[in-house]
């Protein structure tokens, strides 16, 4: 089922949650809506689900105007962050709920319901929990049951709102892999909301980055990570070091001093230099064209340590966090120079 979002705007009093948003989601695609709190991602998901309505714009499911349909008529499966399972019902009855709640003329017979629920519990690998109650399950198991319940009604579209947000880090990682595998098996058009960039990059076919009610960038996980179109995306997707610089006559300066990086064709003016922490070379002592600072903290295990470096500026300090090879003989309090090896420059107007 293809989803088309066209010029969707939504306001809450004076707050603009979505501002003329356009997005096409392909049939069978798994799309992550990623952004900080207040970016509009959950509002967009709720509008797709029929739980909220835009002030203007249109939403299409295939060739059908979804805004002319109520939530139940859209045949959408919705998975909430906090499971929303009925505590007084067994797992079996929770999954069967949507089927039993259908109007009598649309309701399957009992044998069909039992087969459907059994198949779904097998799919989420929890058939042994059928006669248990939600409180007897772990958080990860409850979320898989919530997903089975959403799939029971054979939805055309599956929508998930921060589906792993209430789980601990280890369980989240396990469920991310499980959801990716499940989607490859069932191939249902799916959209999930997250503020966790690692989650979006690991699970989704395509990542849509939102901020302040606008889509800032949409692309494959590799595209948005490796080729961000703005300093906001660079800083939001993955670890990032961002430095305020100026470009003048093809020369890049930090705090008035030239640094040995290419201006990448930017016109004169303010800019932001963005680099990944592991793409910055660290040298003991001061070097020409480097960013000179003092090591304030070293931490972490493995081949790369994390180093907090206070760069000297006329107005004080600019603290950055980079990756330092364990073999590099530097310690807290020592002077080092940082030299970006791979980086992007963004004019301030594009930030």
XYZ file of C-alpha atoms in Angstrom:
351
model
C 0.000 0.000 0.000
C 1.526 3.291 -1.114
C 1.036 6.321 1.140
C 1.040 9.863 -0.224
C 1.326 12.913 2.052
C 0.697 16.181 0.216
C 1.094 19.691 1.691
C -0.018 18.586 5.152
C -0.147 21.372 7.733
C -1.172 20.995 11.364
C -1.299 23.674 14.057
C -1.976 23.463 17.769
C -3.032 27.022 18.615
C 0.031 29.129 17.711
C 2.381 26.127 17.455
C 2.948 24.806 13.928
C 3.504 21.045 14.295
C 3.659 20.360 10.548
C 4.227 22.934 7.819
C 3.280 21.854 4.263
C 4.851 18.401 4.564
C 5.171 16.256 1.431
C 6.197 12.598 1.569
C 5.672 9.489 -0.560
C 6.028 6.091 1.124
C 6.362 3.176 -1.245
C 4.392 -0.050 -0.964
C 6.163 -2.546 1.291
C 8.662 0.039 2.539
C 9.762 0.397 6.164
C 10.216 4.115 6.872
C 11.539 5.741 10.041
C 10.341 9.217 11.019
C 13.284 10.584 12.992
C 13.673 13.861 14.809
C 13.924 15.607 18.173
C 10.960 16.184 20.466
C 8.522 18.622 18.886
C 9.713 17.955 15.335
C 6.250 16.775 14.189
C 6.970 13.080 13.670
C 4.284 11.718 16.020
C 1.724 14.229 14.730
C 2.377 13.012 11.175
C 1.979 9.384 12.261
C -1.305 10.131 14.057
C -2.653 11.889 10.955
C -1.856 8.782 8.880
C -3.647 6.659 11.476
C -6.764 8.827 11.568
C -6.184 9.735 15.223
C -5.601 13.374 14.272
C -6.606 15.557 11.338
C -4.589 18.125 9.390
C -5.686 21.727 9.001
C -4.908 21.454 5.292
C -3.372 19.044 2.811
C -4.217 15.487 1.798
C -3.342 11.894 2.704
C -3.709 9.075 0.188
C -3.653 5.327 0.747
C -3.120 3.955 -2.731
C -5.624 5.892 -4.841
C -8.016 6.430 -1.907
C -8.455 9.685 0.015
C -7.639 8.596 3.576
C -9.019 11.813 5.070
C -12.480 10.790 3.895
C -12.200 7.677 6.065
C -12.360 7.198 9.815
C -9.574 5.455 11.714
C -11.288 2.053 11.578
C -12.005 2.361 7.853
C -8.338 2.926 7.017
C -7.366 -0.633 8.050
C -4.285 0.564 9.907
C -2.460 -1.390 12.593
C -1.103 0.866 15.353
C 1.512 -0.101 17.953
C 1.986 2.237 20.903
C 5.077 2.756 23.042
C 3.425 1.419 26.189
C 1.861 -1.733 24.688
C -1.800 -0.809 25.503
C -2.575 -4.456 26.196
C -5.648 -5.383 28.231
C -4.312 -6.622 31.570
C -7.429 -8.672 32.382
C -7.225 -10.627 29.099
C -4.921 -13.487 28.220
C -2.385 -13.046 25.462
C -4.638 -15.054 23.151
C -7.640 -12.814 23.829
C -5.539 -9.657 23.439
C -4.453 -10.721 19.969
C -7.986 -11.841 19.078
C -9.585 -8.614 20.314
C -9.642 -6.763 17.002
C -11.163 -9.735 15.223
C -13.871 -10.254 17.844
C -14.680 -6.511 17.870
C -15.628 -6.475 14.188
C -19.304 -6.080 13.216
C -21.077 -9.420 13.175
C -21.220 -9.637 9.367
C -17.436 -9.080 9.128
C -16.381 -11.205 12.102
C -14.573 -14.458 11.320
C -15.836 -17.688 12.841
C -14.199 -19.035 15.976
C -12.042 -21.622 14.134
C -10.712 -18.884 11.829
C -9.970 -16.626 14.807
C -8.093 -19.392 16.598
C -6.041 -20.160 13.496
C -5.232 -16.489 12.881
C -4.145 -15.879 16.476
C -2.134 -19.096 16.541
C -0.346 -18.166 13.314
C 0.500 -14.699 14.644
C 1.816 -16.014 17.958
C 4.010 -18.367 15.948
C 5.146 -15.413 13.825
C 6.255 -13.399 16.863
C 7.702 -16.580 18.418
C 5.491 -16.446 21.510
C 2.961 -19.236 20.993
C 3.776 -20.603 24.455
C 2.382 -17.416 26.085
C -1.182 -17.825 24.738
C -2.806 -18.456 28.141
C -0.638 -16.069 30.118
C -1.525 -12.502 31.082
C 0.459 -9.383 30.057
C 1.799 -8.850 33.597
C 3.442 -12.275 33.391
C 5.546 -11.241 30.371
C 8.674 -9.151 29.966
C 8.510 -5.741 28.301
C 9.970 -7.087 25.062
C 7.470 -9.944 24.982
C 4.560 -7.578 25.607
C 5.643 -5.370 22.724
C 5.776 -8.370 20.385
C 2.251 -9.314 21.514
C 1.123 -5.736 20.827
C 2.533 -6.084 17.316
C 0.751 -9.418 16.823
C -2.528 -7.765 17.896
C -1.975 -4.950 15.374
C -1.371 -7.497 12.612
C -4.392 -9.646 13.522
C -6.836 -7.467 11.589
C -4.690 -7.757 8.426
C -3.947 -4.027 8.180
C -2.960 -2.366 4.925
C -0.469 -0.197 6.810
C 1.436 -0.743 10.072
C 2.248 2.341 12.184
C 4.497 2.220 15.248
C 4.965 5.096 17.706
C 8.288 4.802 19.569
C 7.695 1.029 19.751
C 10.811 0.290 21.793
C 11.008 3.506 23.807
C 9.961 1.927 27.123
C 12.500 -0.920 26.943
C 16.057 -1.186 28.210
C 18.992 -0.912 25.802
C 19.683 -4.644 25.445
C 16.044 -5.544 24.730
C 15.710 -2.614 22.313
C 18.659 -3.897 20.301
C 17.222 -7.416 20.149
C 13.786 -6.161 19.074
C 15.251 -3.903 16.401
C 16.831 -6.906 14.692
C 13.644 -8.902 15.170
C 11.442 -6.166 13.629
C 13.757 -5.881 10.610
C 13.561 -9.647 10.035
C 9.796 -9.672 10.561
C 9.271 -6.883 8.049
C 11.317 -8.741 5.448
C 8.964 -11.701 5.963
C 5.599 -9.899 5.853
C 6.445 -6.925 3.556
C 3.694 -4.654 4.876
C 4.047 -0.888 4.386
C 5.320 0.286 7.780
C 6.130 3.636 9.347
C 7.697 4.000 12.761
C 8.509 7.041 14.863
C 11.732 7.276 16.842
C 14.103 9.868 18.255
C 16.862 7.215 18.387
C 19.064 7.666 15.308
C 20.798 4.295 15.815
C 17.409 2.604 15.779
C 16.373 4.356 12.567
C 19.641 3.592 10.776
C 19.587 -0.078 11.752
C 15.950 -0.913 10.986
C 14.583 1.339 8.221
C 14.711 1.119 4.436
C 14.467 4.907 4.390
C 14.947 7.564 7.059
C 12.948 10.818 7.078
C 14.506 13.482 9.308
C 12.121 16.139 10.635
C 12.700 19.329 12.579
C 10.250 22.081 13.542
C 7.493 20.676 11.355
C 9.587 20.319 8.186
C 11.223 17.378 6.451
C 14.924 18.274 6.431
C 16.170 15.211 4.535
C 14.899 11.825 3.381
C 17.023 8.975 2.079
C 18.509 5.589 2.815
C 20.293 5.209 6.161
C 23.640 5.411 4.383
C 22.643 8.550 2.477
C 21.529 10.537 5.518
C 24.549 9.406 7.538
C 27.237 9.814 4.878
C 25.769 12.677 2.823
C 23.788 14.936 5.161
C 22.357 18.027 3.496
C 22.663 20.310 6.530
C 24.621 20.715 9.732
C 21.433 19.811 11.649
C 21.275 16.374 9.991
C 25.022 15.833 10.404
C 24.791 16.570 14.123
C 21.579 14.609 14.658
C 22.593 11.480 12.736
C 25.558 9.816 14.382
C 28.299 11.320 16.513
C 29.392 14.705 15.249
C 31.801 17.522 16.002
C 30.504 20.933 14.904
C 32.699 24.033 14.809
C 31.680 27.619 13.988
C 34.033 28.861 11.272
C 34.253 31.627 8.707
C 35.195 31.411 5.042
C 37.151 34.263 3.516
C 38.797 34.206 0.099
C 38.788 30.412 0.004
C 40.394 30.172 3.445
C 38.656 28.615 6.450
C 39.233 30.196 9.856
C 38.341 29.115 13.380
C 38.328 31.952 15.896
C 40.211 34.105 13.386
C 43.062 31.646 12.768
C 43.360 29.735 9.484
C 42.973 25.958 9.620
C 44.184 23.445 7.078
C 40.876 22.457 5.510
C 39.414 23.102 2.064
C 36.624 25.658 1.772
C 34.681 23.235 -0.513
C 33.653 26.110 -2.783
C 31.667 27.966 -0.116
C 31.229 31.722 -0.519
C 32.593 34.105 2.077
C 30.687 34.194 5.332
C 29.861 32.155 8.397
C 29.714 28.369 8.202
C 29.662 25.241 10.319
C 32.407 22.634 9.958
C 31.071 19.161 10.757
C 33.149 16.008 11.130
C 32.759 12.588 12.706
C 34.898 12.131 15.834
C 36.746 9.217 14.206
C 37.557 11.357 11.132
C 39.685 13.809 13.119
C 43.410 13.096 13.424
C 44.982 13.850 16.816
C 48.602 15.074 17.095
C 50.573 15.620 20.281
C 51.539 19.284 20.597
C 50.685 22.212 18.324
C 50.943 21.907 14.517
C 50.497 24.495 11.792
C 46.903 24.679 10.537
C 45.611 22.484 13.347
C 42.988 23.154 15.981
C 44.972 23.509 19.207
C 43.504 22.613 22.564
C 43.992 20.964 25.926
C 42.886 17.408 26.764
C 40.406 17.660 29.627
C 39.237 14.061 29.864
C 40.073 10.614 28.478
C 37.717 7.675 28.835
C 36.517 4.488 27.162
C 37.945 1.063 26.386
C 39.211 -0.609 23.231
C 41.444 0.634 20.434
C 39.868 4.107 20.468
C 39.362 6.250 23.539
C 37.081 9.257 23.777
C 38.868 12.511 24.416
C 37.333 15.817 25.485
C 39.452 18.642 24.137
C 39.029 22.313 25.033
C 39.923 24.388 21.968
C 41.335 27.791 22.730
C 39.345 30.805 21.541
C 39.514 34.534 22.208
C 36.220 34.367 24.091
C 37.044 31.298 26.167
C 36.884 27.630 25.215
C 35.071 25.436 22.719
C 34.747 21.865 24.037
C 34.729 19.013 21.514
C 34.725 15.236 21.900
C 36.817 13.161 19.496
C 38.192 9.631 19.148
C 41.855 9.219 20.103
C 43.973 6.125 19.308
C 44.942 4.355 22.517
C 48.525 4.228 21.271
C 48.736 8.035 21.100
C 50.913 9.156 24.034
C 48.726 11.977 25.368
C 47.173 12.492 28.751
C 44.846 14.838 30.563
C 46.254 18.343 30.633
C 48.423 17.938 27.539
C 48.240 20.137 24.434
C 47.083 18.466 21.203
C 46.191 19.550 17.685
C 43.140 18.288 15.823
C 43.161 17.949 12.034
C 39.852 17.028 10.325
C 40.495 14.431 7.612
C 36.947 14.030 6.325
C 34.445 16.805 6.932
C 31.595 18.891 5.526
C 31.172 22.646 5.491
C 27.657 24.080 5.619
C 26.871 27.781 5.166
C 24.930 29.151 8.121
C 21.876 29.777 5.916
C 21.638 25.997 5.293
C 21.975 24.973 8.930
